[in-house]
Amino acid sequence: MGQGKLEGQVAVVTGGASGIGKACALRFAAEGAEIVLADLRGERLEAAAEELRRTTNGRVLAMPVNVTEEEDVEAMAQRALTDCGRLDVLLAAAGISHAGYVSGSSAGERGDTVGATNGGLLDVPLANWNRVLAVNLTGVMLSNRAAARCMIAAGNGGRIVNIASSAARIPLVGAGDYSVSKAGVAMLTQVLAQELVEHGIRVNGIGPGFIGTPMTQGMQDDEEGRANMLAMTPMGRLGTVDEMAATALFLASDDSSYTTGQTLYPNGGMFVG
Ligand code: NAD
């Protein structure tokens, strides 16, 4: 047996086919965890699972899941128990920047910036609002409780890490649906931390600043968009997915054994306190 921080453990990662979720899955696997990689059905999920197997030699189960569908999410948690024998960690990263966002689609059709204007809350179509809240907030709630039920049944405690956003603390004009959904994730993290503490389950969150992933690709490719991101970031650069994975590993491992209900904001100094 190796010396990894998650040796012998099972981690479920939603949004695991891309960006921050994939980087967290890779890091967890490198630390000895078996991974249930959950994302929307498709080639990207299979490709990410294959990449994980190749680079870590670890066991990886690819699981097609839409986090807005309760049956999918319950099946995902159950699969960890039935196929892997346990569920120790949930990393909830599945998310969208706005209602029309399709991760990994080409820049021209994407318009996928975090903070992409949708005309403001007075104009945002209700269907768009509902879509962002369904994926970013309800999806996290459903995954959290499905995982927590399995963790409680197994009786070994567990750790849940939710990917919120610095937009939980910064009101993004023109992306109110996104900001509100992420503020909801931060509060969900606090409530669940209190509800689950008696079961030995710790619940924490991460609120990234601007990170180099497909979600910010549109802004990275646009001169003004890039300048805006850097102007909001005192460190003067985007964060990397590996920096997010390092924060996730801290919260998913015993390194943070006395921490629950917190959202950490690795955002290059975007705000303090
Ligand atoms: P990404 O597009 O690379 O990854 C998001 C993943 O979520 C994709 O693989 C996508 O298929 C999956 N997903 C979307 N809807 C889903 C659904 N209904 N069910 C299952 N999976 C679904 O983007 P990313 O930047 O890695 O984003 C990961 C998380 O980080 C998101 O929650 C995002 O809001 C958050 N975040 C990102 C940034 C950033 O700058 N990139 C900043 C703050 C927060």
PDB file of C-alpha atoms and ligand atoms in Angstrom:
ATOM      1  CA  MET A   1       0.000   0.000   0.000  1.00  0.00           C
ATOM      2  CA  GLY A   2       1.289   3.485  -0.912  1.00  0.00           C
ATOM      3  CA  GLN A   3       1.553   6.592   1.187  1.00  0.00           C
ATOM      4  CA  GLY A   4      -1.104   8.706  -0.519  1.00  0.00           C
ATOM      5  CA  LYS A   5      -3.391  10.924   1.528  1.00  0.00           C
ATOM      6  CA  LEU A   6      -6.476   9.108   0.183  1.00  0.00           C
ATOM      7  CA  GLU A   7      -5.072   5.579   0.078  1.00  0.00           C
ATOM      8  CA  GLY A   8      -7.785   2.915   0.065  1.00  0.00           C
ATOM      9  CA  GLN A   9     -10.568   5.485  -0.162  1.00  0.00           C
ATOM     10  CA  VAL A  10     -13.315   6.015  -2.725  1.00  0.00           C
ATOM     11  CA  ALA A  11     -14.036   9.483  -4.133  1.00  0.00           C
ATOM     12  CA  VAL A  12     -17.000  10.486  -6.296  1.00  0.00           C
ATOM     13  CA  VAL A  13     -16.328  13.530  -8.489  1.00  0.00           C
ATOM     14  CA  THR A  14     -19.159  15.290 -10.347  1.00  0.00           C
ATOM     15  CA  GLY A  15     -18.189  17.447 -13.321  1.00  0.00           C
ATOM     16  CA  GLY A  16     -15.194  15.123 -13.486  1.00  0.00           C
ATOM     17  CA  ALA A  17     -14.803  15.132 -17.269  1.00  0.00           C
ATOM     18  CA  SER A  18     -13.325  18.629 -17.503  1.00  0.00           C
ATOM     19  CA  GLY A  19     -11.547  21.523 -15.854  1.00  0.00           C
ATOM     20  CA  ILE A  20     -11.486  21.724 -12.070  1.00  0.00           C
ATOM     21  CA  GLY A  21     -13.371  18.449 -11.493  1.00  0.00           C
ATOM     22  CA  LYS A  22     -11.011  16.467 -13.714  1.00  0.00           C
ATOM     23  CA  ALA A  23      -7.938  17.983 -12.050  1.00  0.00           C
ATOM     24  CA  CYS A  24      -9.328  17.090  -8.615  1.00  0.00           C
ATOM     25  CA  ALA A  25     -10.052  13.521  -9.757  1.00  0.00           C
ATOM     26  CA  LEU A  26      -6.502  13.198 -11.099  1.00  0.00           C
ATOM     27  CA  ARG A  27      -5.032  14.492  -7.844  1.00  0.00           C
ATOM     28  CA  PHE A  28      -7.239  12.269  -5.691  1.00  0.00           C
ATOM     29  CA  ALA A  29      -6.325   9.222  -7.808  1.00  0.00           C
ATOM     30  CA  ALA A  30      -2.629  10.103  -7.535  1.00  0.00           C
ATOM     31  CA  GLU A  31      -3.140  10.122  -3.750  1.00  0.00           C
ATOM     32  CA  GLY A  32      -4.486   6.568  -3.854  1.00  0.00           C
ATOM     33  CA  ALA A  33      -8.243   7.039  -4.189  1.00  0.00           C
ATOM     34  CA  GLU A  34     -10.485   4.926  -6.371  1.00  0.00           C
ATOM     35  CA  ILE A  35     -12.591   7.342  -8.449  1.00  0.00           C
ATOM     36  CA  VAL A  36     -16.209   7.353  -9.551  1.00  0.00           C
ATOM     37  CA  LEU A  37     -16.019   9.923 -12.338  1.00  0.00           C
ATOM     38  CA  ALA A  38     -19.469  11.421 -12.921  1.00  0.00           C
ATOM     39  CA  ASP A  39     -20.430  13.780 -15.720  1.00  0.00           C
ATOM     40  CA  LEU A  40     -22.939  14.156 -18.526  1.00  0.00           C
ATOM     41  CA  ARG A  41     -23.070  11.156 -20.832  1.00  0.00           C
ATOM     42  CA  GLY A  42     -20.646  11.356 -23.745  1.00  0.00           C
ATOM     43  CA  GLU A  43     -17.203  10.877 -25.213  1.00  0.00           C
ATOM     44  CA  ARG A  44     -15.615  13.480 -22.952  1.00  0.00           C
ATOM     45  CA  LEU A  45     -16.475  11.406 -19.893  1.00  0.00           C
ATOM     46  CA  GLU A  46     -14.980   8.245 -21.371  1.00  0.00           C
ATOM     47  CA  ALA A  47     -11.879  10.130 -22.540  1.00  0.00           C
ATOM     48  CA  ALA A  48     -11.336  11.694 -19.115  1.00  0.00           C
ATOM     49  CA  ALA A  49     -11.750   8.321 -17.395  1.00  0.00           C
ATOM     50  CA  GLU A  50      -9.227   6.795 -19.775  1.00  0.00           C
ATOM     51  CA  GLU A  51      -6.771   9.634 -19.122  1.00  0.00           C
ATOM     52  CA  LEU A  52      -7.118   9.076 -15.381  1.00  0.00           C
ATOM     53  CA  ARG A  53      -6.526   5.333 -15.689  1.00  0.00           C
ATOM     54  CA  ARG A  54      -3.491   5.915 -17.899  1.00  0.00           C
ATOM     55  CA  THR A  55      -1.810   8.563 -15.788  1.00  0.00           C
ATOM     56  CA  THR A  56      -2.509   7.198 -12.324  1.00  0.00           C
ATOM     57  CA  ASN A  57      -2.859   3.441 -12.859  1.00  0.00           C
ATOM     58  CA  GLY A  58      -5.813   3.787 -10.553  1.00  0.00           C
ATOM     59  CA  ARG A  59      -9.272   2.225 -10.726  1.00  0.00           C
ATOM     60  CA  VAL A  60     -11.747   4.628 -12.305  1.00  0.00           C
ATOM     61  CA  LEU A  61     -15.442   4.057 -12.926  1.00  0.00           C
ATOM     62  CA  ALA A  62     -17.030   6.370 -15.487  1.00  0.00           C
ATOM     63  CA  MET A  63     -20.630   7.159 -14.528  1.00  0.00           C
ATOM     64  CA  PRO A  64     -22.975   9.146 -16.805  1.00  0.00           C
ATOM     65  CA  VAL A  65     -24.900  11.464 -14.500  1.00  0.00           C
ATOM     66  CA  ASN A  66     -27.017  14.550 -14.913  1.00  0.00           C
ATOM     67  CA  VAL A  67     -26.802  16.189 -11.480  1.00  0.00           C
ATOM     68  CA  THR A  68     -30.246  17.745 -11.908  1.00  0.00           C
ATOM     69  CA  GLU A  69     -31.814  14.243 -12.006  1.00  0.00           C
ATOM     70  CA  GLU A  70     -32.307  12.793  -8.536  1.00  0.00           C
ATOM     71  CA  GLU A  71     -32.326   9.164  -9.770  1.00  0.00           C
ATOM     72  CA  ASP A  72     -28.994   9.677 -11.562  1.00  0.00           C
ATOM     73  CA  VAL A  73     -27.393  11.171  -8.497  1.00  0.00           C
ATOM     74  CA  GLU A  74     -28.732   8.481  -6.137  1.00  0.00           C
ATOM     75  CA  ALA A  75     -27.473   5.789  -8.547  1.00  0.00           C
ATOM     76  CA  MET A  76     -24.058   7.485  -8.604  1.00  0.00           C
ATOM     77  CA  ALA A  77     -23.669   7.307  -4.832  1.00  0.00           C
ATOM     78  CA  GLN A  78     -25.036   3.762  -4.683  1.00  0.00           C
ATOM     79  CA  ARG A  79     -22.580   2.668  -7.360  1.00  0.00           C
ATOM     80  CA  ALA A  80     -19.679   3.774  -5.172  1.00  0.00           C
ATOM     81  CA  LEU A  81     -21.001   1.493  -2.422  1.00  0.00           C
ATOM     82  CA  THR A  82     -21.860  -1.503  -4.603  1.00  0.00           C
ATOM     83  CA  ASP A  83     -18.900  -1.435  -7.013  1.00  0.00           C
ATOM     84  CA  CYS A  84     -16.191   0.033  -4.789  1.00  0.00           C
ATOM     85  CA  GLY A  85     -17.456  -1.011  -1.346  1.00  0.00           C
ATOM     86  CA  ARG A  86     -17.418   2.455   0.223  1.00  0.00           C
ATOM     87  CA  LEU A  87     -17.817   6.195  -0.292  1.00  0.00           C
ATOM     88  CA  ASP A  88     -15.404   8.470   1.555  1.00  0.00           C
ATOM     89  CA  VAL A  89     -15.269  11.689  -0.462  1.00  0.00           C
ATOM     90  CA  LEU A  90     -17.665  13.651  -2.692  1.00  0.00           C
ATOM     91  CA  LEU A  91     -16.256  16.492  -4.783  1.00  0.00           C
ATOM     92  CA  ALA A  92     -19.159  18.387  -6.379  1.00  0.00           C
ATOM     93  CA  ALA A  93     -17.801  20.380  -9.332  1.00  0.00           C
ATOM     94  CA  ALA A  94     -20.515  20.061 -11.996  1.00  0.00           C
ATOM     95  CA  GLY A  95     -21.614  23.547 -12.968  1.00  0.00           C
ATOM     96  CA  ILE A  96     -22.481  25.980 -15.742  1.00  0.00           C
ATOM     97  CA  SER A  97     -21.680  29.692 -16.132  1.00  0.00           C
ATOM     98  CA  HIS A  98     -25.005  30.538 -17.738  1.00  0.00           C
ATOM     99  CA  ALA A  99     -28.068  28.755 -19.080  1.00  0.00           C
ATOM    100  CA  GLY A 100     -26.686  28.177 -22.593  1.00  0.00           C
ATOM    101  CA  TYR A 101     -23.224  27.029 -21.501  1.00  0.00           C
ATOM    102  CA  VAL A 102     -21.990  23.785 -22.993  1.00  0.00           C
ATOM    103  CA  SER A 103     -18.599  22.815 -21.591  1.00  0.00           C
ATOM    104  CA  GLY A 104     -15.947  22.234 -24.219  1.00  0.00           C
ATOM    105  CA  SER A 105     -17.922  23.451 -27.223  1.00  0.00           C
ATOM    106  CA  SER A 106     -16.102  25.719 -29.664  1.00  0.00           C
ATOM    107  CA  ALA A 107     -15.534  29.353 -28.694  1.00  0.00           C
ATOM    108  CA  GLY A 108     -17.720  30.794 -31.441  1.00  0.00           C
ATOM    109  CA  GLU A 109     -20.918  29.113 -30.327  1.00  0.00           C
ATOM    110  CA  ARG A 110     -20.148  29.262 -26.648  1.00  0.00           C
ATOM    111  CA  GLY A 111     -20.397  32.783 -25.200  1.00  0.00           C
ATOM    112  CA  ASP A 112     -19.525  30.953 -22.026  1.00  0.00           C
ATOM    113  CA  THR A 113     -17.856  33.436 -19.776  1.00  0.00           C
ATOM    114  CA  VAL A 114     -18.255  33.421 -16.029  1.00  0.00           C
ATOM    115  CA  GLY A 115     -20.111  36.689 -15.713  1.00  0.00           C
ATOM    116  CA  ALA A 116     -21.368  36.666 -19.295  1.00  0.00           C
ATOM    117  CA  THR A 117     -24.121  39.224 -19.441  1.00  0.00           C
ATOM    118  CA  ASN A 118     -27.635  37.909 -19.629  1.00  0.00           C
ATOM    119  CA  GLY A 119     -29.198  41.349 -19.578  1.00  0.00           C
ATOM    120  CA  GLY A 120     -29.608  41.550 -15.816  1.00  0.00           C
ATOM    121  CA  LEU A 121     -32.110  40.074 -13.399  1.00  0.00           C
ATOM    122  CA  LEU A 122     -34.960  42.238 -14.688  1.00  0.00           C
ATOM    123  CA  ASP A 123     -34.615  40.610 -18.091  1.00  0.00           C
ATOM    124  CA  VAL A 124     -33.278  37.099 -17.518  1.00  0.00           C
ATOM    125  CA  PRO A 125     -35.850  34.589 -18.819  1.00  0.00           C
ATOM    126  CA  LEU A 126     -37.251  32.457 -16.020  1.00  0.00           C
ATOM    127  CA  ALA A 127     -36.192  29.297 -17.856  1.00  0.00           C
ATOM    128  CA  ASN A 128     -32.569  30.505 -17.867  1.00  0.00           C
ATOM    129  CA  TRP A 129     -32.678  31.347 -14.169  1.00  0.00           C
ATOM    130  CA  ASN A 130     -34.197  27.943 -13.370  1.00  0.00           C
ATOM    131  CA  ARG A 131     -31.564  26.148 -15.446  1.00  0.00           C
ATOM    132  CA  VAL A 132     -28.595  27.787 -13.693  1.00  0.00           C
ATOM    133  CA  LEU A 133     -30.103  27.209 -10.249  1.00  0.00           C
ATOM    134  CA  ALA A 134     -30.989  23.597 -11.142  1.00  0.00           C
ATOM    135  CA  VAL A 135     -27.437  22.633 -12.127  1.00  0.00           C
ATOM    136  CA  ASN A 136     -25.358  24.819  -9.815  1.00  0.00           C
ATOM    137  CA  LEU A 137     -27.411  24.690  -6.617  1.00  0.00           C
ATOM    138  CA  THR A 138     -30.020  21.913  -6.722  1.00  0.00           C
ATOM    139  CA  GLY A 139     -27.480  19.607  -8.379  1.00  0.00           C
ATOM    140  CA  VAL A 140     -25.027  20.186  -5.540  1.00  0.00           C
ATOM    141  CA  MET A 141     -27.754  19.657  -2.920  1.00  0.00           C
ATOM    142  CA  LEU A 142     -28.872  16.397  -4.550  1.00  0.00           C
ATOM    143  CA  SER A 143     -25.305  15.065  -4.826  1.00  0.00           C
ATOM    144  CA  ASN A 144     -24.486  16.100  -1.266  1.00  0.00           C
ATOM    145  CA  ARG A 145     -27.438  14.334   0.259  1.00  0.00           C
ATOM    146  CA  ALA A 146     -27.118  11.212  -1.874  1.00  0.00           C
ATOM    147  CA  ALA A 147     -23.480  10.889  -0.832  1.00  0.00           C
ATOM    148  CA  ALA A 148     -24.229  11.732   2.801  1.00  0.00           C
ATOM    149  CA  ARG A 149     -26.934   9.039   3.005  1.00  0.00           C
ATOM    150  CA  CYS A 150     -24.426   6.435   1.785  1.00  0.00           C
ATOM    151  CA  MET A 151     -21.734   7.713   4.139  1.00  0.00           C
ATOM    152  CA  ILE A 152     -24.133   7.539   7.089  1.00  0.00           C
ATOM    153  CA  ALA A 153     -25.200   3.991   6.130  1.00  0.00           C
ATOM    154  CA  ALA A 154     -21.564   2.895   5.940  1.00  0.00           C
ATOM    155  CA  GLY A 155     -20.822   4.522   9.308  1.00  0.00           C
ATOM    156  CA  ASN A 156     -17.262   5.676   8.502  1.00  0.00           C
ATOM    157  CA  GLY A 157     -17.909   9.406   8.265  1.00  0.00           C
ATOM    158  CA  GLY A 158     -16.789  11.228   5.136  1.00  0.00           C
ATOM    159  CA  ARG A 159     -15.845  14.476   3.491  1.00  0.00           C
ATOM    160  CA  ILE A 160     -17.819  16.593   1.047  1.00  0.00           C
ATOM    161  CA  VAL A 161     -16.189  19.389  -0.945  1.00  0.00           C
ATOM    162  CA  ASN A 162     -18.426  21.716  -2.970  1.00  0.00           C
ATOM    163  CA  ILE A 163     -17.119  23.950  -5.747  1.00  0.00           C
ATOM    164  CA  ALA A 164     -18.800  27.328  -5.285  1.00  0.00           C
ATOM    165  CA  SER A 165     -17.162  30.467  -6.726  1.00  0.00           C
ATOM    166  CA  SER A 166     -15.784  33.807  -5.638  1.00  0.00           C
ATOM    167  CA  ALA A 167     -18.969  35.030  -7.336  1.00  0.00           C
ATOM    168  CA  ALA A 168     -20.720  33.849  -4.168  1.00  0.00           C
ATOM    169  CA  ARG A 169     -19.212  36.941  -2.529  1.00  0.00           C
ATOM    170  CA  ILE A 170     -19.021  39.325  -5.515  1.00  0.00           C
ATOM    171  CA  PRO A 171     -22.362  40.338  -7.059  1.00  0.00           C
ATOM    172  CA  LEU A 172     -21.705  39.789 -10.778  1.00  0.00           C
ATOM    173  CA  VAL A 173     -23.824  42.290 -12.693  1.00  0.00           C
ATOM    174  CA  GLY A 174     -25.330  40.513 -15.683  1.00  0.00           C
ATOM    175  CA  ALA A 175     -24.790  37.080 -14.140  1.00  0.00           C
ATOM    176  CA  GLY A 176     -27.033  37.305 -11.105  1.00  0.00           C
ATOM    177  CA  ASP A 177     -28.278  33.767 -11.613  1.00  0.00           C
ATOM    178  CA  TYR A 178     -24.700  32.455 -11.369  1.00  0.00           C
ATOM    179  CA  SER A 179     -23.778  34.607  -8.336  1.00  0.00           C
ATOM    180  CA  VAL A 180     -26.958  33.661  -6.481  1.00  0.00           C
ATOM    181  CA  SER A 181     -26.496  29.949  -7.255  1.00  0.00           C
ATOM    182  CA  LYS A 182     -22.946  30.024  -5.882  1.00  0.00           C
ATOM    183  CA  ALA A 183     -23.935  32.004  -2.769  1.00  0.00           C
ATOM    184  CA  GLY A 184     -26.495  29.247  -2.269  1.00  0.00           C
ATOM    185  CA  VAL A 185     -23.755  26.621  -2.459  1.00  0.00           C
ATOM    186  CA  ALA A 186     -21.767  28.423   0.240  1.00  0.00           C
ATOM    187  CA  MET A 187     -24.818  28.475   2.544  1.00  0.00           C
ATOM    188  CA  LEU A 188     -25.738  24.870   1.681  1.00  0.00           C
ATOM    189  CA  THR A 189     -22.213  23.956   2.757  1.00  0.00           C
ATOM    190  CA  GLN A 190     -22.736  25.681   6.112  1.00  0.00           C
ATOM    191  CA  VAL A 191     -26.138  24.119   6.783  1.00  0.00           C
ATOM    192  CA  LEU A 192     -25.062  20.602   5.820  1.00  0.00           C
ATOM    193  CA  ALA A 193     -21.873  20.902   7.863  1.00  0.00           C
ATOM    194  CA  GLN A 194     -24.046  21.478  10.944  1.00  0.00           C
ATOM    195  CA  GLU A 195     -26.529  18.744  10.058  1.00  0.00           C
ATOM    196  CA  LEU A 196     -23.881  16.111   9.342  1.00  0.00           C
ATOM    197  CA  VAL A 197     -21.294  16.816  12.025  1.00  0.00           C
ATOM    198  CA  GLU A 198     -22.794  14.179  14.326  1.00  0.00           C
ATOM    199  CA  HIS A 199     -22.138  11.577  11.618  1.00  0.00           C
ATOM    200  CA  GLY A 200     -18.469  12.454  11.289  1.00  0.00           C
ATOM    201  CA  ILE A 201     -19.024  13.994   7.871  1.00  0.00           C
ATOM    202  CA  ARG A 202     -17.230  17.257   7.163  1.00  0.00           C
ATOM    203  CA  VAL A 203     -18.644  19.592   4.506  1.00  0.00           C
ATOM    204  CA  ASN A 204     -16.523  22.371   3.045  1.00  0.00           C
ATOM    205  CA  GLY A 205     -16.431  24.465  -0.099  1.00  0.00           C
ATOM    206  CA  ILE A 206     -14.045  26.131  -2.519  1.00  0.00           C
ATOM    207  CA  GLY A 207     -14.808  29.484  -4.159  1.00  0.00           C
ATOM    208  CA  PRO A 208     -12.299  29.826  -7.014  1.00  0.00           C
ATOM    209  CA  GLY A 209     -11.476  33.118  -8.673  1.00  0.00           C
ATOM    210  CA  PHE A 210     -10.810  33.059 -12.437  1.00  0.00           C
ATOM    211  CA  ILE A 211      -9.286  29.699 -13.389  1.00  0.00           C
ATOM    212  CA  GLY A 212      -7.968  28.551 -16.760  1.00  0.00           C
ATOM    213  CA  THR A 213     -10.658  26.068 -17.841  1.00  0.00           C
ATOM    214  CA  PRO A 214     -13.128  25.746 -20.737  1.00  0.00           C
ATOM    215  CA  MET A 215     -15.524  27.858 -18.660  1.00  0.00           C
ATOM    216  CA  THR A 216     -13.310  30.943 -18.946  1.00  0.00           C
ATOM    217  CA  GLN A 217     -11.950  30.160 -22.433  1.00  0.00           C
ATOM    218  CA  GLY A 218     -14.202  32.713 -24.107  1.00  0.00           C
ATOM    219  CA  MET A 219     -12.893  35.457 -21.790  1.00  0.00           C
ATOM    220  CA  GLN A 220      -9.294  34.246 -22.105  1.00  0.00           C
ATOM    221  CA  ASP A 221      -9.548  34.518 -25.892  1.00  0.00           C
ATOM    222  CA  ASP A 222     -11.063  37.999 -25.764  1.00  0.00           C
ATOM    223  CA  GLU A 223      -8.658  40.872 -25.084  1.00  0.00           C
ATOM    224  CA  GLU A 224     -11.111  42.905 -23.041  1.00  0.00           C
ATOM    225  CA  GLY A 225     -12.383  39.834 -21.202  1.00  0.00           C
ATOM    226  CA  ARG A 226      -8.883  38.811 -20.235  1.00  0.00           C
ATOM    227  CA  ALA A 227      -8.028  42.353 -19.114  1.00  0.00           C
ATOM    228  CA  ASN A 228     -11.177  42.417 -16.953  1.00  0.00           C
ATOM    229  CA  MET A 229     -10.270  39.121 -15.266  1.00  0.00           C
ATOM    230  CA  LEU A 230      -6.731  40.296 -14.538  1.00  0.00           C
ATOM    231  CA  ALA A 231      -7.942  43.701 -13.299  1.00  0.00           C
ATOM    232  CA  MET A 232     -10.080  41.889 -10.694  1.00  0.00           C
ATOM    233  CA  THR A 233      -7.151  39.686  -9.601  1.00  0.00           C
ATOM    234  CA  PRO A 234      -4.353  41.366  -7.589  1.00  0.00           C
ATOM    235  CA  MET A 235      -1.957  38.474  -8.303  1.00  0.00           C
ATOM    236  CA  GLY A 236      -2.228  39.418 -11.977  1.00  0.00           C
ATOM    237  CA  ARG A 237      -2.821  35.936 -13.375  1.00  0.00           C
ATOM    238  CA  LEU A 238      -5.488  33.261 -13.674  1.00  0.00           C
ATOM    239  CA  GLY A 239      -5.430  30.384 -11.216  1.00  0.00           C
ATOM    240  CA  THR A 240      -4.648  26.850 -12.395  1.00  0.00           C
ATOM    241  CA  VAL A 241      -6.740  23.745 -12.018  1.00  0.00           C
ATOM    242  CA  ASP A 242      -3.849  22.167 -10.114  1.00  0.00           C
ATOM    243  CA  GLU A 243      -4.051  24.959  -7.540  1.00  0.00           C
ATOM    244  CA  MET A 244      -7.768  24.160  -7.108  1.00  0.00           C
ATOM    245  CA  ALA A 245      -6.984  20.437  -6.817  1.00  0.00           C
ATOM    246  CA  ALA A 246      -4.432  21.153  -4.074  1.00  0.00           C
ATOM    247  CA  THR A 247      -7.086  23.056  -2.102  1.00  0.00           C
ATOM    248  CA  ALA A 248      -9.574  20.245  -2.719  1.00  0.00           C
ATOM    249  CA  LEU A 249      -7.114  17.629  -1.499  1.00  0.00           C
ATOM    250  CA  PHE A 250      -6.625  19.605   1.716  1.00  0.00           C
ATOM    251  CA  LEU A 251     -10.381  19.666   2.343  1.00  0.00           C
ATOM    252  CA  ALA A 252     -10.891  16.040   1.241  1.00  0.00           C
ATOM    253  CA  SER A 253      -8.137  14.605   3.420  1.00  0.00           C
ATOM    254  CA  ASP A 254      -7.335  14.425   7.121  1.00  0.00           C
ATOM    255  CA  ASP A 255      -5.124  17.509   6.693  1.00  0.00           C
ATOM    256  CA  SER A 256      -8.296  19.505   7.374  1.00  0.00           C
ATOM    257  CA  SER A 257      -9.624  17.218  10.126  1.00  0.00           C
ATOM    258  CA  TYR A 258     -10.793  20.125  12.366  1.00  0.00           C
ATOM    259  CA  THR A 259     -12.435  22.130   9.560  1.00  0.00           C
ATOM    260  CA  THR A 260     -16.089  22.021   8.556  1.00  0.00           C
ATOM    261  CA  GLY A 261     -18.653  24.462   7.142  1.00  0.00           C
ATOM    262  CA  GLN A 262     -15.956  26.654   5.580  1.00  0.00           C
ATOM    263  CA  THR A 263     -15.624  27.891   2.023  1.00  0.00           C
ATOM    264  CA  LEU A 264     -12.027  28.733   1.082  1.00  0.00           C
ATOM    265  CA  TYR A 265     -11.482  31.314  -1.663  1.00  0.00           C
ATOM    266  CA  PRO A 266      -8.351  30.615  -3.730  1.00  0.00           C
ATOM    267  CA  ASN A 267      -8.701  33.667  -5.982  1.00  0.00           C
ATOM    268  CA  GLY A 268      -5.380  35.476  -6.267  1.00  0.00           C
ATOM    269  CA  GLY A 269      -6.361  38.063  -3.666  1.00  0.00           C
ATOM    270  CA  MET A 270      -9.628  39.130  -5.323  1.00  0.00           C
ATOM    271  CA  PHE A 271     -10.911  39.880  -1.846  1.00  0.00           C
ATOM    272  CA  VAL A 272      -9.706  39.216   1.657  1.00  0.00           C
ATOM    273  CA  GLY A 273     -11.480  38.280   4.887  1.00  0.00           C
TER     274      GLY A 273
HETATM  275  P1  NAD B   1     -15.827  23.012 -17.116  1.00  0.00           P
HETATM  276  O1  NAD B   1     -16.838  23.402 -18.121  1.00  0.00           O
HETATM  277  O2  NAD B   1     -14.454  22.672 -17.571  1.00  0.00           O
HETATM  278  O3  NAD B   1     -16.356  21.780 -16.229  1.00  0.00           O
HETATM  279  C1  NAD B   1     -17.705  21.682 -15.805  1.00  0.00           C
HETATM  280  C2  NAD B   1     -18.134  20.233 -15.930  1.00  0.00           C
HETATM  281  O4  NAD B   1     -19.449  20.096 -15.375  1.00  0.00           O
HETATM  282  C3  NAD B   1     -18.208  19.753 -17.388  1.00  0.00           C
HETATM  283  O5  NAD B   1     -17.501  18.555 -17.561  1.00  0.00           O
HETATM  284  C4  NAD B   1     -19.696  19.567 -17.619  1.00  0.00           C
HETATM  285  O6  NAD B   1     -20.010  18.539 -18.553  1.00  0.00           O
HETATM  286  C5  NAD B   1     -20.172  19.230 -16.221  1.00  0.00           C
HETATM  287  N1  NAD B   1     -21.616  19.453 -16.084  1.00  0.00           N
HETATM  288  C6  NAD B   1     -22.323  20.540 -16.456  1.00  0.00           C
HETATM  289  N2  NAD B   1     -23.637  20.347 -16.222  1.00  0.00           N
HETATM  290  C7  NAD B   1     -23.753  19.102 -15.695  1.00  0.00           C
HETATM  291  C8  NAD B   1     -24.853  18.328 -15.257  1.00  0.00           C
HETATM  292  N3  NAD B   1     -26.120  18.788 -15.320  1.00  0.00           N
HETATM  293  N4  NAD B   1     -24.613  17.096 -14.755  1.00  0.00           N
HETATM  294  C9  NAD B   1     -23.356  16.611 -14.698  1.00  0.00           C
HETATM  295  N5  NAD B   1     -22.270  17.299 -15.098  1.00  0.00           N
HETATM  296  C10 NAD B   1     -22.472  18.533 -15.606  1.00  0.00           C
HETATM  297  O7  NAD B   1     -15.746  24.231 -16.080  1.00  0.00           O
HETATM  298  P2  NAD B   1     -14.877  24.428 -14.749  1.00  0.00           P
HETATM  299  O8  NAD B   1     -14.343  25.786 -14.804  1.00  0.00           O
HETATM  300  O9  NAD B   1     -13.987  23.268 -14.481  1.00  0.00           O
HETATM  301  O10 NAD B   1     -16.070  24.412 -13.665  1.00  0.00           O
HETATM  302  C11 NAD B   1     -16.118  23.515 -12.566  1.00  0.00           C
HETATM  303  C12 NAD B   1     -16.820  24.202 -11.412  1.00  0.00           C
HETATM  304  O11 NAD B   1     -16.012  25.301 -10.971  1.00  0.00           O
HETATM  305  C13 NAD B   1     -18.185  24.796 -11.777  1.00  0.00           C
HETATM  306  O12 NAD B   1     -19.077  24.571 -10.718  1.00  0.00           O
HETATM  307  C14 NAD B   1     -17.880  26.280 -11.922  1.00  0.00           C
HETATM  308  O13 NAD B   1     -19.015  27.069 -11.688  1.00  0.00           O
HETATM  309  C15 NAD B   1     -16.819  26.440 -10.859  1.00  0.00           C
HETATM  310  N6  NAD B   1     -15.993  27.634 -11.010  1.00  0.00           N
HETATM  311  C16 NAD B   1     -15.200  27.805 -12.105  1.00  0.00           C
HETATM  312  C17 NAD B   1     -14.427  28.961 -12.199  1.00  0.00           C
HETATM  313  C18 NAD B   1     -13.508  29.223 -13.368  1.00  0.00           C
HETATM  314  O14 NAD B   1     -12.941  30.320 -13.447  1.00  0.00           O
HETATM  315  N7  NAD B   1     -13.287  28.267 -14.249  1.00  0.00           N
HETATM  316  C19 NAD B   1     -14.477  29.925 -11.195  1.00  0.00           C
HETATM  317  C20 NAD B   1     -15.300  29.713 -10.100  1.00  0.00           C
HETATM  318  C21 NAD B   1     -16.051  28.567 -10.009  1.00  0.00           C
END
